[in-house]
PDB file of C-alpha atoms in Angstrom:
ATOM      1  CA  UNK V   1      22.560 303.667  84.017  1.00  0.00           C
ATOM      2  CA  UNK V   2      23.040 299.941  82.975  1.00  0.00           C
ATOM      3  CA  UNK V   3      19.978 297.962  81.965  1.00  0.00           C
ATOM      4  CA  UNK V   4      20.601 295.466  85.147  1.00  0.00           C
ATOM      5  CA  UNK V   5      20.600 298.401  87.359  1.00  0.00           C
ATOM      6  CA  UNK V   6      17.509 299.596  85.787  1.00  0.00           C
ATOM      7  CA  UNK V   7      16.065 296.558  85.724  1.00  0.00           C
ATOM      8  CA  UNK V   8      16.071 295.774  89.262  1.00  0.00           C
ATOM      9  CA  UNK V   9      15.345 299.241  90.404  1.00  0.00           C
ATOM     10  CA  UNK V  10      12.025 298.467  88.422  1.00  0.00           C
ATOM     11  CA  UNK V  11      11.713 295.304  90.524  1.00  0.00           C
ATOM     12  CA  UNK V  12      11.880 297.253  93.824  1.00  0.00           C
ATOM     13  CA  UNK V  13       9.743 299.819  92.992  1.00  0.00           C
ATOM     14  CA  UNK V  14       7.172 297.616  92.094  1.00  0.00           C
ATOM     15  CA  UNK V  15       7.793 295.633  95.733  1.00  0.00           C
ATOM     16  CA  UNK V  16       7.565 298.671  97.432  1.00  0.00           C
ATOM     17  CA  UNK V  17       4.171 300.087  95.647  1.00  0.00           C
ATOM     18  CA  UNK V  18       2.652 297.083  96.207  1.00  0.00           C
ATOM     19  CA  UNK V  19       3.030 297.206  99.800  1.00  0.00           C
ATOM     20  CA  UNK V  20       2.763 300.629 100.016  1.00  0.00           C
ATOM     21  CA  UNK V  21      -1.179 300.142  99.789  1.00  0.00           C
ATOM     22  CA  UNK V  22      -1.572 296.323 101.409  1.00  0.00           C
ATOM     23  CA  UNK V  23      -3.583 295.414 104.432  1.00  0.00           C
ATOM     24  CA  UNK V  24      -4.076 291.834 104.190  1.00  0.00           C
ATOM     25  CA  UNK V  25      -0.285 290.043 103.790  1.00  0.00           C
ATOM     26  CA  UNK V  26      -0.099 286.465 103.588  1.00  0.00           C
ATOM     27  CA  UNK V  27       3.442 284.110 103.959  1.00  0.00           C
ATOM     28  CA  UNK V  28       3.815 281.068 102.254  1.00  0.00           C
ATOM     29  CA  UNK V  29       6.916 279.184 103.049  1.00  0.00           C
ATOM     30  CA  UNK V  30       7.528 275.512 101.691  1.00  0.00           C
ATOM     31  CA  UNK V  31      10.623 273.044 101.855  1.00  0.00           C
ATOM     32  CA  UNK V  32      10.884 269.450  99.709  1.00  0.00           C
ATOM     33  CA  UNK V  33      13.919 266.978  99.533  1.00  0.00           C
ATOM     34  CA  UNK V  34      14.246 263.340  98.396  1.00  0.00           C
ATOM     35  CA  UNK V  35      15.236 262.226 101.775  1.00  0.00           C
ATOM     36  CA  UNK V  36      16.677 258.928 100.220  1.00  0.00           C
ATOM     37  CA  UNK V  37      16.880 257.745  96.324  1.00  0.00           C
ATOM     38  CA  UNK V  38      17.411 254.853  94.882  1.00  0.00           C
ATOM     39  CA  UNK V  39      18.895 254.979  91.278  1.00  0.00           C
ATOM     40  CA  UNK V  40      17.949 251.423  89.738  1.00  0.00           C
ATOM     41  CA  UNK V  41      20.303 251.478  86.916  1.00  0.00           C
ATOM     42  CA  UNK V  42      23.497 252.315  88.878  1.00  0.00           C
ATOM     43  CA  UNK V  43      21.908 250.517  91.913  1.00  0.00           C
ATOM     44  CA  UNK V  44      22.949 253.720  94.173  1.00  0.00           C
ATOM     45  CA  UNK V  45      21.432 255.483  96.870  1.00  0.00           C
ATOM     46  CA  UNK V  46      21.249 259.231  97.292  1.00  0.00           C
ATOM     47  CA  UNK V  47      20.890 261.148 100.195  1.00  0.00           C
ATOM     48  CA  UNK V  48      19.222 264.600 100.895  1.00  0.00           C
ATOM     49  CA  UNK V  49      19.153 265.241  96.976  1.00  0.00           C
ATOM     50  CA  UNK V  50      16.439 267.338  94.797  1.00  0.00           C
ATOM     51  CA  UNK V  51      15.952 270.570  97.059  1.00  0.00           C
ATOM     52  CA  UNK V  52      12.959 272.527  96.427  1.00  0.00           C
ATOM     53  CA  UNK V  53      12.240 275.629  98.481  1.00  0.00           C
ATOM     54  CA  UNK V  54      10.157 278.919  97.746  1.00  0.00           C
ATOM     55  CA  UNK V  55       9.326 281.697  99.900  1.00  0.00           C
ATOM     56  CA  UNK V  56       6.215 283.798  98.881  1.00  0.00           C
ATOM     57  CA  UNK V  57       4.819 287.320 100.013  1.00  0.00           C
ATOM     58  CA  UNK V  58       1.219 287.667  98.750  1.00  0.00           C
ATOM     59  CA  UNK V  59      -0.791 290.856  99.973  1.00  0.00           C
ATOM     60  CA  UNK V  60      -3.638 293.299  98.998  1.00  0.00           C
ATOM     61  CA  UNK V  61      -5.923 295.873 100.004  1.00  0.00           C
ATOM     62  CA  UNK V  62      -9.166 294.456 102.622  1.00  0.00           C
ATOM     63  CA  UNK V  63     -11.544 296.603 100.557  1.00  0.00           C
ATOM     64  CA  UNK V  64     -12.295 298.292  97.315  1.00  0.00           C
ATOM     65  CA  UNK V  65     -13.472 301.752  96.979  1.00  0.00           C
ATOM     66  CA  UNK V  66     -17.099 300.292  97.053  1.00  0.00           C
ATOM     67  CA  UNK V  67     -16.285 298.148 100.250  1.00  0.00           C
ATOM     68  CA  UNK V  68     -16.488 295.005  98.955  1.00  0.00           C
ATOM     69  CA  UNK V  69     -14.022 292.627  99.896  1.00  0.00           C
ATOM     70  CA  UNK V  70     -10.920 292.382  97.587  1.00  0.00           C
ATOM     71  CA  UNK V  71     -10.543 288.520  96.606  1.00  0.00           C
ATOM     72  CA  UNK V  72      -7.253 289.024  94.547  1.00  0.00           C
ATOM     73  CA  UNK V  73      -3.085 288.980  95.613  1.00  0.00           C
ATOM     74  CA  UNK V  74      -0.078 290.603  94.506  1.00  0.00           C
ATOM     75  CA  UNK V  75       2.718 288.197  95.312  1.00  0.00           C
ATOM     76  CA  UNK V  76       6.420 288.020  94.786  1.00  0.00           C
ATOM     77  CA  UNK V  77       8.793 284.853  95.526  1.00  0.00           C
ATOM     78  CA  UNK V  78      12.320 283.806  95.619  1.00  0.00           C
ATOM     79  CA  UNK V  79      12.765 280.011  94.728  1.00  0.00           C
ATOM     80  CA  UNK V  80      15.179 277.444  94.399  1.00  0.00           C
ATOM     81  CA  UNK V  81      14.128 274.083  92.305  1.00  0.00           C
ATOM     82  CA  UNK V  82      15.351 272.067  89.112  1.00  0.00           C
ATOM     83  CA  UNK V  83      18.371 273.077  90.559  1.00  0.00           C
ATOM     84  CA  UNK V  84      18.138 277.004  89.550  1.00  0.00           C
ATOM     85  CA  UNK V  85      17.441 280.112  91.525  1.00  0.00           C
ATOM     86  CA  UNK V  86      14.979 282.242  90.429  1.00  0.00           C
ATOM     87  CA  UNK V  87      12.840 285.257  91.794  1.00  0.00           C
ATOM     88  CA  UNK V  88       9.181 286.030  91.036  1.00  0.00           C
ATOM     89  CA  UNK V  89       9.243 289.904  90.525  1.00  0.00           C
ATOM     90  CA  UNK V  90       5.103 290.342  89.767  1.00  0.00           C
ATOM     91  CA  UNK V  91       2.689 288.011  90.385  1.00  0.00           C
ATOM     92  CA  UNK V  92      -1.286 288.427  90.588  1.00  0.00           C
ATOM     93  CA  UNK V  93      -3.940 285.982  91.386  1.00  0.00           C
ATOM     94  CA  UNK V  94      -7.789 286.452  91.467  1.00  0.00           C
ATOM     95  CA  UNK V  95     -11.384 284.662  92.396  1.00  0.00           C
ATOM     96  CA  UNK V  96     -12.756 283.749  89.069  1.00  0.00           C
ATOM     97  CA  UNK V  97     -15.990 283.507  91.072  1.00  0.00           C
ATOM     98  CA  UNK V  98     -16.301 286.420  92.857  1.00  0.00           C
ATOM     99  CA  UNK V  99     -19.122 288.193  91.398  1.00  0.00           C
ATOM    100  CA  UNK V 100     -22.536 286.401  91.754  1.00  0.00           C
ATOM    101  CA  UNK V 101     -24.732 285.524  88.583  1.00  0.00           C
ATOM    102  CA  UNK V 102     -27.703 287.421  88.475  1.00  0.00           C
ATOM    103  CA  UNK V 103     -29.970 284.905  86.860  1.00  0.00           C
ATOM    104  CA  UNK V 104     -28.848 281.734  87.859  1.00  0.00           C
ATOM    105  CA  UNK V 105     -29.374 280.644  91.514  1.00  0.00           C
ATOM    106  CA  UNK V 106     -27.947 277.253  90.444  1.00  0.00           C
ATOM    107  CA  UNK V 107     -24.473 278.580  89.467  1.00  0.00           C
ATOM    108  CA  UNK V 108     -24.401 281.064  92.588  1.00  0.00           C
ATOM    109  CA  UNK V 109     -25.015 277.545  94.521  1.00  0.00           C
ATOM    110  CA  UNK V 110     -21.756 276.287  93.062  1.00  0.00           C
ATOM    111  CA  UNK V 111     -19.997 279.802  93.907  1.00  0.00           C
ATOM    112  CA  UNK V 112     -20.770 279.181  97.195  1.00  0.00           C
ATOM    113  CA  UNK V 113     -18.794 275.794  97.721  1.00  0.00           C
ATOM    114  CA  UNK V 114     -16.358 276.200  95.540  1.00  0.00           C
ATOM    115  CA  UNK V 115     -13.391 278.147  94.232  1.00  0.00           C
ATOM    116  CA  UNK V 116     -11.703 278.558  90.813  1.00  0.00           C
ATOM    117  CA  UNK V 117      -8.407 280.933  91.530  1.00  0.00           C
ATOM    118  CA  UNK V 118      -6.309 281.495  88.300  1.00  0.00           C
ATOM    119  CA  UNK V 119      -3.364 283.859  88.117  1.00  0.00           C
ATOM    120  CA  UNK V 120       0.633 283.874  87.007  1.00  0.00           C
ATOM    121  CA  UNK V 121       3.811 285.288  87.424  1.00  0.00           C
ATOM    122  CA  UNK V 122       6.722 287.138  85.840  1.00  0.00           C
ATOM    123  CA  UNK V 123      10.232 285.667  86.713  1.00  0.00           C
ATOM    124  CA  UNK V 124      14.054 285.938  86.298  1.00  0.00           C
ATOM    125  CA  UNK V 125      16.073 282.998  86.944  1.00  0.00           C
ATOM    126  CA  UNK V 126      19.839 282.288  87.327  1.00  0.00           C
ATOM    127  CA  UNK V 127      21.379 278.782  86.472  1.00  0.00           C
ATOM    128  CA  UNK V 128      24.889 278.297  88.522  1.00  0.00           C
ATOM    129  CA  UNK V 129      25.995 275.368  85.771  1.00  0.00           C
ATOM    130  CA  UNK V 130      25.959 277.107  82.793  1.00  0.00           C
ATOM    131  CA  UNK V 131      27.468 280.472  81.701  1.00  0.00           C
ATOM    132  CA  UNK V 132      26.416 283.751  81.926  1.00  0.00           C
ATOM    133  CA  UNK V 133      23.981 284.345  79.008  1.00  0.00           C
ATOM    134  CA  UNK V 134      24.710 287.137  76.306  1.00  0.00           C
ATOM    135  CA  UNK V 135      21.263 288.537  76.184  1.00  0.00           C
ATOM    136  CA  UNK V 136      19.388 289.482  79.319  1.00  0.00           C
ATOM    137  CA  UNK V 137      16.116 287.448  77.608  1.00  0.00           C
ATOM    138  CA  UNK V 138      17.526 284.069  78.688  1.00  0.00           C
ATOM    139  CA  UNK V 139      17.202 284.852  81.945  1.00  0.00           C
ATOM    140  CA  UNK V 140      13.429 285.599  81.707  1.00  0.00           C
ATOM    141  CA  UNK V 141      10.411 283.081  82.932  1.00  0.00           C
ATOM    142  CA  UNK V 142       6.640 283.169  83.383  1.00  0.00           C
ATOM    143  CA  UNK V 143       4.110 280.732  84.826  1.00  0.00           C
ATOM    144  CA  UNK V 144       0.182 280.776  84.487  1.00  0.00           C
ATOM    145  CA  UNK V 145      -1.822 278.471  86.795  1.00  0.00           C
ATOM    146  CA  UNK V 146      -5.571 277.453  87.530  1.00  0.00           C
ATOM    147  CA  UNK V 147      -6.659 276.280  91.370  1.00  0.00           C
ATOM    148  CA  UNK V 148      -9.941 274.687  91.978  1.00  0.00           C
ATOM    149  CA  UNK V 149     -11.159 273.991  95.148  1.00  0.00           C
ATOM    150  CA  UNK V 150     -14.482 272.247  96.464  1.00  0.00           C
ATOM    151  CA  UNK V 151     -15.623 273.186 100.369  1.00  0.00           C
ATOM    152  CA  UNK V 152     -17.248 270.634 102.241  1.00  0.00           C
ATOM    153  CA  UNK V 153     -20.237 271.560 103.893  1.00  0.00           C
ATOM    154  CA  UNK V 154     -19.457 270.888 107.362  1.00  0.00           C
ATOM    155  CA  UNK V 155     -16.796 273.774 106.905  1.00  0.00           C
ATOM    156  CA  UNK V 156     -19.473 276.493 106.945  1.00  0.00           C
ATOM    157  CA  UNK V 157     -18.115 279.463 108.685  1.00  0.00           C
ATOM    158  CA  UNK V 158     -15.110 279.538 111.127  1.00  0.00           C
ATOM    159  CA  UNK V 159     -14.480 275.781 112.106  1.00  0.00           C
ATOM    160  CA  UNK V 160     -11.718 273.488 113.208  1.00  0.00           C
ATOM    161  CA  UNK V 161      -9.579 272.019 110.904  1.00  0.00           C
ATOM    162  CA  UNK V 162     -10.956 268.503 111.163  1.00  0.00           C
ATOM    163  CA  UNK V 163     -14.567 269.853 109.844  1.00  0.00           C
ATOM    164  CA  UNK V 164     -12.977 270.096 106.246  1.00  0.00           C
ATOM    165  CA  UNK V 165     -12.580 266.502 105.817  1.00  0.00           C
ATOM    166  CA  UNK V 166     -14.415 265.310 102.302  1.00  0.00           C
ATOM    167  CA  UNK V 167     -12.969 268.465 100.686  1.00  0.00           C
ATOM    168  CA  UNK V 168     -11.203 268.343  97.364  1.00  0.00           C
ATOM    169  CA  UNK V 169      -9.371 270.112  94.540  1.00  0.00           C
ATOM    170  CA  UNK V 170      -6.662 270.572  92.092  1.00  0.00           C
ATOM    171  CA  UNK V 171      -3.541 272.816  91.380  1.00  0.00           C
ATOM    172  CA  UNK V 172      -1.838 273.120  88.050  1.00  0.00           C
ATOM    173  CA  UNK V 173       0.924 275.332  86.712  1.00  0.00           C
ATOM    174  CA  UNK V 174       2.824 275.714  83.600  1.00  0.00           C
ATOM    175  CA  UNK V 175       5.990 277.801  83.008  1.00  0.00           C
ATOM    176  CA  UNK V 176       7.511 279.342  79.896  1.00  0.00           C
ATOM    177  CA  UNK V 177      10.743 277.341  80.287  1.00  0.00           C
ATOM    178  CA  UNK V 178       8.709 273.954  79.893  1.00  0.00           C
ATOM    179  CA  UNK V 179       8.176 273.268  83.428  1.00  0.00           C
ATOM    180  CA  UNK V 180       4.542 271.320  84.235  1.00  0.00           C
ATOM    181  CA  UNK V 181       2.860 270.543  87.933  1.00  0.00           C
ATOM    182  CA  UNK V 182      -0.156 269.438  88.523  1.00  0.00           C
ATOM    183  CA  UNK V 183      -1.436 268.215  91.894  1.00  0.00           C
ATOM    184  CA  UNK V 184      -5.029 267.024  92.679  1.00  0.00           C
ATOM    185  CA  UNK V 185      -6.096 266.232  96.503  1.00  0.00           C
ATOM    186  CA  UNK V 186      -8.555 264.910  98.701  1.00  0.00           C
ATOM    187  CA  UNK V 187      -9.079 265.350 102.355  1.00  0.00           C
ATOM    188  CA  UNK V 188      -9.179 261.790 103.289  1.00  0.00           C
ATOM    189  CA  UNK V 189      -8.954 262.374 107.422  1.00  0.00           C
ATOM    190  CA  UNK V 190      -9.456 265.006 109.557  1.00  0.00           C
ATOM    191  CA  UNK V 191      -6.059 266.158 109.497  1.00  0.00           C
ATOM    192  CA  UNK V 192      -4.438 264.552 106.196  1.00  0.00           C
ATOM    193  CA  UNK V 193      -4.733 265.344 103.020  1.00  0.00           C
ATOM    194  CA  UNK V 194      -3.536 262.872 100.174  1.00  0.00           C
ATOM    195  CA  UNK V 195      -1.753 264.393  96.892  1.00  0.00           C
ATOM    196  CA  UNK V 196      -0.676 262.815  93.474  1.00  0.00           C
ATOM    197  CA  UNK V 197       1.200 264.683  91.753  1.00  0.00           C
ATOM    198  CA  UNK V 198       3.044 265.218  88.178  1.00  0.00           C
ATOM    199  CA  UNK V 199       6.202 267.041  87.682  1.00  0.00           C
ATOM    200  CA  UNK V 200       8.022 267.725  84.792  1.00  0.00           C
ATOM    201  CA  UNK V 201      11.385 269.807  85.180  1.00  0.00           C
ATOM    202  CA  UNK V 202      12.601 272.376  82.754  1.00  0.00           C
ATOM    203  CA  UNK V 203      16.737 271.824  82.693  1.00  0.00           C
ATOM    204  CA  UNK V 204      17.088 267.971  83.414  1.00  0.00           C
ATOM    205  CA  UNK V 205      13.455 267.295  81.568  1.00  0.00           C
ATOM    206  CA  UNK V 206      12.962 264.573  84.205  1.00  0.00           C
ATOM    207  CA  UNK V 207       9.272 263.649  84.430  1.00  0.00           C
ATOM    208  CA  UNK V 208       7.820 262.840  88.328  1.00  0.00           C
ATOM    209  CA  UNK V 209       5.049 261.256  89.655  1.00  0.00           C
ATOM    210  CA  UNK V 210       4.153 261.434  93.561  1.00  0.00           C
ATOM    211  CA  UNK V 211       1.720 260.291  95.990  1.00  0.00           C
ATOM    212  CA  UNK V 212       2.144 262.880  98.897  1.00  0.00           C
ATOM    213  CA  UNK V 213       0.640 262.676 102.624  1.00  0.00           C
ATOM    214  CA  UNK V 214       0.150 266.274 103.713  1.00  0.00           C
ATOM    215  CA  UNK V 215      -0.492 266.365 107.810  1.00  0.00           C
ATOM    216  CA  UNK V 216      -2.163 269.473 109.193  1.00  0.00           C
ATOM    217  CA  UNK V 217      -0.589 270.320 112.301  1.00  0.00           C
ATOM    218  CA  UNK V 218      -3.001 273.151 113.826  1.00  0.00           C
ATOM    219  CA  UNK V 219      -6.621 272.116 114.762  1.00  0.00           C
ATOM    220  CA  UNK V 220      -8.010 275.449 114.321  1.00  0.00           C
ATOM    221  CA  UNK V 221      -6.167 276.453 111.195  1.00  0.00           C
ATOM    222  CA  UNK V 222      -9.181 277.486 109.415  1.00  0.00           C
ATOM    223  CA  UNK V 223     -10.423 279.722 112.248  1.00  0.00           C
ATOM    224  CA  UNK V 224      -9.076 282.668 111.871  1.00  0.00           C
ATOM    225  CA  UNK V 225     -10.820 284.720 109.428  1.00  0.00           C
ATOM    226  CA  UNK V 226     -11.826 288.464 108.866  1.00  0.00           C
ATOM    227  CA  UNK V 227     -12.436 288.145 105.529  1.00  0.00           C
ATOM    228  CA  UNK V 228     -14.670 285.714 103.560  1.00  0.00           C
ATOM    229  CA  UNK V 229     -12.780 284.552 100.866  1.00  0.00           C
ATOM    230  CA  UNK V 230     -10.132 282.881 103.258  1.00  0.00           C
ATOM    231  CA  UNK V 231     -12.550 280.390 104.638  1.00  0.00           C
ATOM    232  CA  UNK V 232     -10.487 277.826 102.574  1.00  0.00           C
ATOM    233  CA  UNK V 233      -7.480 278.713 103.170  1.00  0.00           C
ATOM    234  CA  UNK V 234      -5.336 276.470 105.983  1.00  0.00           C
ATOM    235  CA  UNK V 235      -3.199 278.603 108.490  1.00  0.00           C
ATOM    236  CA  UNK V 236      -0.325 276.889 110.172  1.00  0.00           C
ATOM    237  CA  UNK V 237       2.201 274.527 109.290  1.00  0.00           C
ATOM    238  CA  UNK V 238       1.892 271.283 107.674  1.00  0.00           C
ATOM    239  CA  UNK V 239       4.363 268.312 107.078  1.00  0.00           C
ATOM    240  CA  UNK V 240       4.390 265.871 104.214  1.00  0.00           C
ATOM    241  CA  UNK V 241       5.963 262.706 103.331  1.00  0.00           C
ATOM    242  CA  UNK V 242       5.373 260.161  99.818  1.00  0.00           C
ATOM    243  CA  UNK V 243       7.097 258.189  97.444  1.00  0.00           C
ATOM    244  CA  UNK V 244       8.164 259.680  94.104  1.00  0.00           C
ATOM    245  CA  UNK V 245       9.148 258.107  90.990  1.00  0.00           C
ATOM    246  CA  UNK V 246      11.391 259.494  88.336  1.00  0.00           C
ATOM    247  CA  UNK V 247      10.429 258.141  85.335  1.00  0.00           C
ATOM    248  CA  UNK V 248      13.684 259.414  83.060  1.00  0.00           C
ATOM    249  CA  UNK V 249      16.134 258.146  85.326  1.00  0.00           C
ATOM    250  CA  UNK V 250      14.622 255.204  86.721  1.00  0.00           C
ATOM    251  CA  UNK V 251      14.932 256.573  90.331  1.00  0.00           C
ATOM    252  CA  UNK V 252      12.818 255.947  93.564  1.00  0.00           C
ATOM    253  CA  UNK V 253      12.991 258.300  96.296  1.00  0.00           C
ATOM    254  CA  UNK V 254      10.897 259.129  99.629  1.00  0.00           C
ATOM    255  CA  UNK V 255      10.471 263.182  99.912  1.00  0.00           C
ATOM    256  CA  UNK V 256       9.819 265.057 102.852  1.00  0.00           C
ATOM    257  CA  UNK V 257       9.030 268.346 103.465  1.00  0.00           C
ATOM    258  CA  UNK V 258       6.977 271.285 105.229  1.00  0.00           C
ATOM    259  CA  UNK V 259       5.075 274.257 104.513  1.00  0.00           C
ATOM    260  CA  UNK V 260       4.424 277.185 106.484  1.00  0.00           C
ATOM    261  CA  UNK V 261       1.478 279.208 105.732  1.00  0.00           C
ATOM    262  CA  UNK V 262       0.642 282.256 108.040  1.00  0.00           C
ATOM    263  CA  UNK V 263      -1.985 285.283 107.423  1.00  0.00           C
ATOM    264  CA  UNK V 264      -3.638 288.360 109.148  1.00  0.00           C
ATOM    265  CA  UNK V 265      -6.591 287.718 107.906  1.00  0.00           C
TER     266      UNK V 265
END
C-alpha cells in the first residue's frame, strides 16, 4: 500500500472516530473576497480577487464520565486561501479557564466573564501553481491559535443578540508555513462588530491591514444554549464589509463576505 493511500486512510479513520462519540456539532462556513481592488503602481482595477473560503466541522461529547460539560472541540476543515487548497485533518480547541480556582475569588470572577481558548491543527496543502513536490513533508502545515473574549454582564443567560453590545476580544493564529492572522474586535452597536485585522500570507508574503464591519442578522443568535460554554457563541449568519490595504503591492480593496455559524448546542 502506498504511503499516500495509508495517509488518507489514517485521515478518514480520525474523522470517523471523532464523529462516533460526538453529541455536539458545530458548522462554520466563511467566505471573503476583494470585491474591487485598486493597484496604485499599475493604475489598474481588479474585481473579485483574493478569494478566501473555509468550511469547518467541530464536535465533542456533551458531558464527560463525571457529568461535567466538555469544553473542548475536535475539528476538521477544508480551505482555500493564499492561492492554495488545504485540509485540516486533526484540530483541537479547549477552554483554558474551564476549572474554577479553589482559593481565588477574584480569578473566579475573571473566569466568569472572560473566555480564553487555545488550540491548533495539523493540515496538508496543495499549491496548484507549483509542481508536485518529491517529499510528502512539503505538503504538511499546521497552526497554533489563541482566542480571548470578554462577555458583557448584560449578556447573562440566554439573551438576544443586542444584549452582547460592549463585548470585545481578539484572535491570533500563526501557521508553520508563515501565515499570520490577528484580529481584534469590539461590539460597538447592537448588531455590529468592528474588527481591526492584520494578515501575512505565506506564498506571496503580502502584508494586509483591514477594518471590517460585521453585521449579525439573527436577533436571537445567542439564545439557543444547551450547555454553559456556548453562551458567547453566535448562532446564525453574519455579513461583513470593509477596506483592506496591501502594503507589499500598494493596493486598496473593498472586501465583502459572509459567515454561517450553526450549532445544535
